[in-house]
Coordinates of C-alpha atoms in Angstrom, one line a residue:
X1 CA 4.0 -3.3 -22.7
X2 CA 5.3 -3.1 -19.1
X3 CA 3.8 -5.3 -16.5
X4 CA 1.9 -3.4 -13.9
X5 CA 3.2 -3.2 -10.4
X6 CA 0.5 -4.2 -8.0
X7 CA 1.3 -2.1 -4.9
X8 CA 0.0 -2.1 -1.4
X9 CA 0.2 1.2 0.6
X10 CA 1.0 0.7 4.3
X11 CA -0.1 3.8 6.1
X12 CA -2.9 6.0 4.7
X13 CA -2.1 9.4 6.4
X14 CA -1.1 12.7 4.9
X15 CA 1.7 11.6 2.7
X16 CA -0.3 8.7 1.2
X17 CA -2.4 11.1 -0.9
X18 CA 0.8 12.4 -2.7
X19 CA 2.0 8.8 -3.3
X20 CA -1.4 7.7 -4.6
X21 CA -1.5 10.6 -7.0
X22 CA 2.0 9.8 -8.2
X23 CA 1.2 6.1 -8.8
X24 CA -1.9 7.0 -10.8
X25 CA 0.2 9.3 -13.0
X26 CA 2.8 6.6 -13.5
X27 CA 0.4 4.5 -15.5
X28 CA 2.0 1.1 -14.9
X29 CA 1.2 1.0 -11.2
X30 CA -2.0 -0.4 -9.8
X31 CA -2.9 0.4 -6.1
X32 CA -4.5 -2.9 -5.1
X33 CA -4.3 -2.8 -1.3
X34 CA -4.5 -0.2 1.4
X35 CA -3.4 -0.8 5.0
X36 CA -4.1 1.4 8.0
X37 CA -4.9 0.6 11.7
X38 CA -7.9 2.9 11.3
X39 CA -9.6 1.5 8.3
X40 CA -11.7 4.6 7.8
X41 CA -8.4 6.3 6.6
X42 CA -7.9 3.6 4.0
X43 CA -11.5 3.9 2.8
X44 CA -11.2 7.7 2.6
X45 CA -8.1 7.4 0.5
X46 CA -9.7 4.9 -1.8
X47 CA -12.7 7.2 -2.2
X48 CA -10.5 10.3 -2.8
X49 CA -8.6 8.6 -5.7
X50 CA -11.5 6.5 -6.9
X51 CA -9.6 3.3 -6.4
X52 CA -11.4 0.3 -7.7
X53 CA -11.0 -3.4 -6.7
X54 CA -8.8 -2.5 -3.8
X55 CA -8.5 -4.7 -0.7
X56 CA -8.4 -3.2 2.8
X57 CA -6.3 -4.3 5.8
X58 CA -5.8 -3.1 9.4
X59 CA -2.6 -5.1 9.8
X60 CA 0.2 -5.1 7.2
X61 CA 1.1 -8.7 8.1
X62 CA -2.3 -9.8 6.7
X63 CA -1.7 -7.7 3.6
X64 CA 1.8 -9.0 2.9
X65 CA 0.5 -12.5 2.8
X66 CA -1.8 -11.7 -0.2
X67 CA 0.8 -12.2 -2.9
X68 CA -1.9 -12.7 -5.5
X69 CA -2.9 -9.0 -5.1
X70 CA 0.4 -7.3 -4.4
X71 CA 4.0 -7.6 -5.4
X72 CA 5.3 -4.4 -3.8
X73 CA 4.6 -2.2 -0.8
X74 CA 5.1 1.5 -0.1
X75 CA 5.7 2.1 3.6
X76 CA 4.3 5.4 4.8
X77 CA 4.1 4.8 8.5
X78 CA 5.8 6.9 11.2
X79 CA 9.6 6.6 10.7
X80 CA 10.3 4.5 13.7
X81 CA 8.1 1.7 12.3
X82 CA 9.7 1.6 8.8
X83 CA 12.5 -0.9 9.6
X84 CA 10.5 -3.7 11.2
X85 CA 7.8 -3.5 8.5
X86 CA 10.4 -3.4 5.7
X87 CA 12.2 -6.4 7.2
X88 CA 8.9 -8.4 7.4
X89 CA 7.9 -7.5 3.9
X90 CA 11.4 -8.3 2.5
X91 CA 11.2 -11.7 4.1
X92 CA 7.8 -12.2 2.5
X93 CA 9.4 -11.6 -0.9
X94 CA 7.9 -8.2 -1.6
X95 CA 9.6 -5.2 -3.2
X96 CA 9.8 -2.2 -0.9
X97 CA 9.4 1.5 -1.7

């Protein structure tokens, strides 16, 4: 049996719904954290996909420190923000999608 990937989604806008759906279909991925500056977007995504036991963060830096709940992140922010977030998460030892 494959070990589940515990993923945190950074950015909960339009594209996040498609990613969440894909992760649920994959079967071996657990969405365990959602991060959005506007937390209501993260809560709406969790409700839409009936995500259980998910943690919510307004700042990805707080989320990336939670290595007990995530081991990878999916960055879905505006393009110009991808590089600094990816660098920070890489330095934190997380896998990046």
